[in-house]
């Protein structure tokens, strides 16, 4: 309750010195993300928050290419956010560590890593569009991390903005209970301010300054009674969830006598419990509602305390997550971390669990986008930046030493209950979720002199972005890049040229097809040979079977029948690893077009080995056996299929549908939104190359389009032929 009391007493003075508050109480830290569909206004809103918090004294605009958080050349040129930016600022004596995430699906790994370090999120909706496709995707991602959140309806200045439509789409599409905390004031059709329903105040924002004027019954008559009614409804609604508030209402015998402080407390509690979603609104572009938005972050989103509890098993030791890596001309490689437990000190030795390597911390910083402020330590709950690390990659966990991690793991396993989330489990299993690339293309330096520079550039970029895959094609010897989409690979190419100054050519973009087994098959290999006078002998029996449209987590499984289980339980660990490596190698290159074999499982039935047989012989034998089985049984080709959503004026609907059907699409749903149709469909990725341009032409620039990966699917024999020709090039 103290929080709210000081909050309401403090004035609107904000803090302009970055240094002033670097040692804030952990409860006053807000690690938040701004999540939204592309173009909803994330970057513009962030820029406004930086301005009002006094961090910057001039506002940039996305279309001028001068915002703080879109600082990469590629971002400024294209007016989009590519890498997540972390900025720290202060508002009402709270430290905000804000992460402006990229909206485009090509950068989904960045979003995923950022979500991992947040304690709460602000969802921005374009009030003229409501909940859009990408909003839904990131909403579900936030669900997986259990993030408390609220919604900001942006672009309320637009004439087609509709609070009603937004609420309807929030309820329908997100299946949550929105709670309206404000209403817009419009003068002559123009947005001039907001009404705060809780405090019954008029908020105006002229000359970039917020003014609050209490509504009075005498002067505001109708507006006053309307707001009074909204307030009672609001109190009524929260009291359905919040017992403390319900009891207060009974005691006071009226909803109108309930103190604002008590309502705020109840909203906070139920937001943290994720029973309700508060909704505030405004216009970032017109500087309306931003201060109130920041107040809502303080009041309704949590500090890091609750989430840190998951990492209690580390006791006094460090547990931190590297969620972003960038390269700075002066400072070298910078690793952004969230400290979940313990603290990091300047110059200390740390251990990267994922890389299994010790590292030396150089300097520590707090980040103000691409500007940095040096600090002595980063404490539990906070986000900061480390320089000097040589091996750590995006997604890695950091601790003090291997033994500290081992100790924590033992404690974790002992106390493991439902309270511990996936992230902690992933930590100990050494897993970083890296999405599957759907596109690839060959890359080669313009002359051999650039080869080393190219290799180094790719290595550095992979450290920053593990969703960029770099492999060698064994047949052609070419370097092949795998990526999440056209834009992803385009940006990589741009950075190689401009940032690393390496002259390189990129081949044509290719779809990442997969192969899958037609039918189950079982076979045995009895291997015997003599190498350098040593007998190498083993027997292995395996089956492979297709798993349908599902990609299974475990590729190698074990026969659980009694006889088999007895044999398998006696296999040495090193031999199992050798078999697993053999399986993985065989499935990396299918027999038809050398693509990854997916949606299959391999079952081990029997294994026996002569003493002295080397592991590499077992691996090679296993690979050979599986390749032979795949060859004999035959494979089908799988293609990536995307979920797409197109928003288009009704007039263009029939040409759009005709075009979609030519692109082998299945239309899932056509719904109406104001004057536009929203079409949801599944379309093979191979039909979507350059689609953004095509749809622009088809709709005279009026349609918008977004897509995300759906699944790998079998193709018709004719389409298979086309795919094979495109891969082989003839
Ligand atoms: P992001 O993709 O979510 O980061 O969105 P941006 O901040 O880049 O904004 C996308 C576009 O919407 C830009 O042209 C902004 O100028 C514009 N925009 C942002 N906020 C508002 C707003 O409140 N009202 C209007 N009318 N336009 C806005
Ligand atoms: Mg942006």
JSON list of N, CA and C and ligand atoms in Angstrom, two decimals, residues 37-44 62-63 79 81 154-155 157-158 283-286, ligand 1:
[
{"chain": "A", "resi": 37, "resn": "UNK", "atom": "N", "xyz": [1.86, -5.98, -32.86]},
{"chain": "A", "resi": 37, "resn": "UNK", "atom": "CA", "xyz": [1.91, -6.24, -34.30]},
{"chain": "A", "resi": 37, "resn": "UNK", "atom": "C", "xyz": [2.79, -5.16, -34.92]},
{"chain": "A", "resi": 38, "resn": "UNK", "atom": "N", "xyz": [3.39, -5.46, -36.04]},
{"chain": "A", "resi": 38, "resn": "UNK", "atom": "CA", "xyz": [4.24, -4.48, -36.71]},
{"chain": "A", "resi": 38, "resn": "UNK", "atom": "C", "xyz": [3.43, -3.21, -37.02]},
{"chain": "A", "resi": 39, "resn": "UNK", "atom": "N", "xyz": [4.05, -2.06, -36.83]},
{"chain": "A", "resi": 39, "resn": "UNK", "atom": "CA", "xyz": [3.43, -0.77, -37.13]},
{"chain": "A", "resi": 39, "resn": "UNK", "atom": "C", "xyz": [2.39, -0.29, -36.11]},
{"chain": "A", "resi": 40, "resn": "UNK", "atom": "N", "xyz": [2.23, -0.98, -35.00]},
{"chain": "A", "resi": 40, "resn": "UNK", "atom": "CA", "xyz": [1.25, -0.54, -34.00]},
{"chain": "A", "resi": 40, "resn": "UNK", "atom": "C", "xyz": [1.75, 0.71, -33.28]},
{"chain": "A", "resi": 41, "resn": "UNK", "atom": "N", "xyz": [3.09, 0.90, -33.30]},
{"chain": "A", "resi": 41, "resn": "UNK", "atom": "CA", "xyz": [3.64, 2.11, -32.67]},
{"chain": "A", "resi": 41, "resn": "UNK", "atom": "C", "xyz": [4.58, 1.85, -31.51]},
{"chain": "A", "resi": 42, "resn": "UNK", "atom": "N", "xyz": [5.24, 0.69, -31.51]},
{"chain": "A", "resi": 42, "resn": "UNK", "atom": "CA", "xyz": [6.16, 0.37, -30.42]},
{"chain": "A", "resi": 42, "resn": "UNK", "atom": "C", "xyz": [7.30, 1.37, -30.34]},
{"chain": "A", "resi": 43, "resn": "UNK", "atom": "N", "xyz": [7.95, 1.58, -31.47]},
{"chain": "A", "resi": 43, "resn": "UNK", "atom": "CA", "xyz": [9.13, 2.44, -31.46]},
{"chain": "A", "resi": 43, "resn": "UNK", "atom": "C", "xyz": [8.74, 3.88, -31.12]},
{"chain": "A", "resi": 44, "resn": "UNK", "atom": "N", "xyz": [7.64, 4.35, -31.68]},
{"chain": "A", "resi": 44, "resn": "UNK", "atom": "CA", "xyz": [7.18, 5.72, -31.40]},
{"chain": "A", "resi": 44, "resn": "UNK", "atom": "C", "xyz": [6.86, 5.86, -29.91]},
{"chain": "A", "resi": 62, "resn": "UNK", "atom": "N", "xyz": [9.97, 7.71, -36.43]},
{"chain": "A", "resi": 62, "resn": "UNK", "atom": "CA", "xyz": [10.35, 6.56, -37.23]},
{"chain": "A", "resi": 62, "resn": "UNK", "atom": "C", "xyz": [10.57, 6.99, -38.69]},
{"chain": "A", "resi": 63, "resn": "UNK", "atom": "N", "xyz": [9.66, 7.84, -39.21]},
{"chain": "A", "resi": 63, "resn": "UNK", "atom": "CA", "xyz": [9.78, 8.20, -40.62]},
{"chain": "A", "resi": 63, "resn": "UNK", "atom": "C", "xyz": [10.92, 9.19, -40.89]},
{"chain": "A", "resi": 79, "resn": "UNK", "atom": "N", "xyz": [12.75, 1.77, -41.58]},
{"chain": "A", "resi": 79, "resn": "UNK", "atom": "CA", "xyz": [11.71, 2.20, -40.65]},
{"chain": "A", "resi": 79, "resn": "UNK", "atom": "C", "xyz": [11.12, 1.05, -39.85]},
{"chain": "A", "resi": 81, "resn": "UNK", "atom": "N", "xyz": [12.00, -2.21, -36.74]},
{"chain": "A", "resi": 81, "resn": "UNK", "atom": "CA", "xyz": [12.90, -2.63, -35.68]},
{"chain": "A", "resi": 81, "resn": "UNK", "atom": "C", "xyz": [13.41, -4.03, -35.99]},
{"chain": "A", "resi": 154, "resn": "UNK", "atom": "N", "xyz": [-3.14, 2.45, -28.96]},
{"chain": "A", "resi": 154, "resn": "UNK", "atom": "CA", "xyz": [-2.43, 3.58, -29.58]},
{"chain": "A", "resi": 154, "resn": "UNK", "atom": "C", "xyz": [-3.22, 4.08, -30.80]},
{"chain": "A", "resi": 155, "resn": "UNK", "atom": "N", "xyz": [-2.81, 5.17, -31.37]},
{"chain": "A", "resi": 155, "resn": "UNK", "atom": "CA", "xyz": [-3.41, 5.77, -32.57]},
{"chain": "A", "resi": 155, "resn": "UNK", "atom": "C", "xyz": [-4.87, 6.14, -32.36]},
{"chain": "A", "resi": 157, "resn": "UNK", "atom": "N", "xyz": [-5.87, 8.93, -32.13]},
{"chain": "A", "resi": 157, "resn": "UNK", "atom": "CA", "xyz": [-6.13, 10.17, -32.88]},
{"chain": "A", "resi": 157, "resn": "UNK", "atom": "C", "xyz": [-6.73, 9.88, -34.25]},
{"chain": "A", "resi": 158, "resn": "UNK", "atom": "N", "xyz": [-6.63, 8.64, -34.71]},
{"chain": "A", "resi": 158, "resn": "UNK", "atom": "CA", "xyz": [-7.15, 8.33, -36.05]},
{"chain": "A", "resi": 158, "resn": "UNK", "atom": "C", "xyz": [-8.67, 8.36, -36.05]},
{"chain": "A", "resi": 283, "resn": "UNK", "atom": "N", "xyz": [-2.32, 8.47, -27.92]},
{"chain": "A", "resi": 283, "resn": "UNK", "atom": "CA", "xyz": [-1.70, 8.55, -29.24]},
{"chain": "A", "resi": 283, "resn": "UNK", "atom": "C", "xyz": [-0.24, 8.91, -29.04]},
{"chain": "A", "resi": 284, "resn": "UNK", "atom": "N", "xyz": [0.62, 7.95, -29.33]},
{"chain": "A", "resi": 284, "resn": "UNK", "atom": "CA", "xyz": [2.06, 8.21, -29.15]},
{"chain": "A", "resi": 284, "resn": "UNK", "atom": "C", "xyz": [2.48, 9.35, -30.05]},
{"chain": "A", "resi": 285, "resn": "UNK", "atom": "N", "xyz": [2.03, 9.30, -31.28]},
{"chain": "A", "resi": 285, "resn": "UNK", "atom": "CA", "xyz": [2.45, 10.28, -32.27]},
{"chain": "A", "resi": 285, "resn": "UNK", "atom": "C", "xyz": [2.05, 11.69, -31.86]},
{"chain": "A", "resi": 286, "resn": "UNK", "atom": "N", "xyz": [0.84, 11.82, -31.28]},
{"chain": "A", "resi": 286, "resn": "UNK", "atom": "CA", "xyz": [0.35, 13.14, -30.87]},
{"chain": "A", "resi": 286, "resn": "UNK", "atom": "C", "xyz": [0.65, 13.44, -29.40]},
{"chain": "B", "resi": 1, "resn": "LIG", "atom": "P1", "xyz": [6.35, -0.32, -34.64]},
{"chain": "B", "resi": 1, "resn": "LIG", "atom": "O1", "xyz": [6.51, -1.07, -35.91]},
{"chain": "B", "resi": 1, "resn": "LIG", "atom": "O2", "xyz": [5.36, -0.96, -33.73]},
{"chain": "B", "resi": 1, "resn": "LIG", "atom": "O3", "xyz": [7.65, 0.01, -33.96]},
{"chain": "B", "resi": 1, "resn": "LIG", "atom": "O4", "xyz": [5.65, 1.06, -35.04]},
{"chain": "B", "resi": 1, "resn": "LIG", "atom": "P2", "xyz": [6.30, 2.49, -35.28]},
{"chain": "B", "resi": 1, "resn": "LIG", "atom": "O5", "xyz": [6.53, 3.18, -33.99]},
{"chain": "B", "resi": 1, "resn": "LIG", "atom": "O6", "xyz": [7.45, 2.32, -36.22]},
{"chain": "B", "resi": 1, "resn": "LIG", "atom": "O7", "xyz": [5.06, 3.23, -35.98]},
{"chain": "B", "resi": 1, "resn": "LIG", "atom": "C1", "xyz": [4.53, 2.81, -37.19]},
{"chain": "B", "resi": 1, "resn": "LIG", "atom": "C2", "xyz": [3.88, 4.00, -37.90]},
{"chain": "B", "resi": 1, "resn": "LIG", "atom": "O8", "xyz": [2.72, 4.43, -37.20]},
{"chain": "B", "resi": 1, "resn": "LIG", "atom": "C3", "xyz": [4.80, 5.20, -38.02]},
{"chain": "B", "resi": 1, "resn": "LIG", "atom": "O9", "xyz": [4.61, 5.81, -39.27]},
{"chain": "B", "resi": 1, "resn": "LIG", "atom": "C4", "xyz": [4.32, 6.11, -36.91]},
{"chain": "B", "resi": 1, "resn": "LIG", "atom": "O10", "xyz": [4.57, 7.46, -37.18]},
{"chain": "B", "resi": 1, "resn": "LIG", "atom": "C5", "xyz": [2.83, 5.80, -36.88]},
{"chain": "B", "resi": 1, "resn": "LIG", "atom": "N1", "xyz": [2.25, 6.04, -35.55]},
{"chain": "B", "resi": 1, "resn": "LIG", "atom": "C6", "xyz": [2.75, 5.66, -34.35]},
{"chain": "B", "resi": 1, "resn": "LIG", "atom": "N2", "xyz": [1.95, 6.06, -33.35]},
{"chain": "B", "resi": 1, "resn": "LIG", "atom": "C7", "xyz": [0.90, 6.70, -33.91]},
{"chain": "B", "resi": 1, "resn": "LIG", "atom": "C8", "xyz": [-0.26, 7.33, -33.38]},
{"chain": "B", "resi": 1, "resn": "LIG", "atom": "O11", "xyz": [-0.50, 7.41, -32.20]},
{"chain": "B", "resi": 1, "resn": "LIG", "atom": "N3", "xyz": [-1.13, 7.87, -34.30]},
{"chain": "B", "resi": 1, "resn": "LIG", "atom": "C9", "xyz": [-0.92, 7.81, -35.63]},
{"chain": "B", "resi": 1, "resn": "LIG", "atom": "N4", "xyz": [-1.83, 8.35, -36.42]},
{"chain": "B", "resi": 1, "resn": "LIG", "atom": "N5", "xyz": [0.17, 7.22, -36.15]},
{"chain": "B", "resi": 1, "resn": "LIG", "atom": "C10", "xyz": [1.08, 6.68, -35.32]}
]
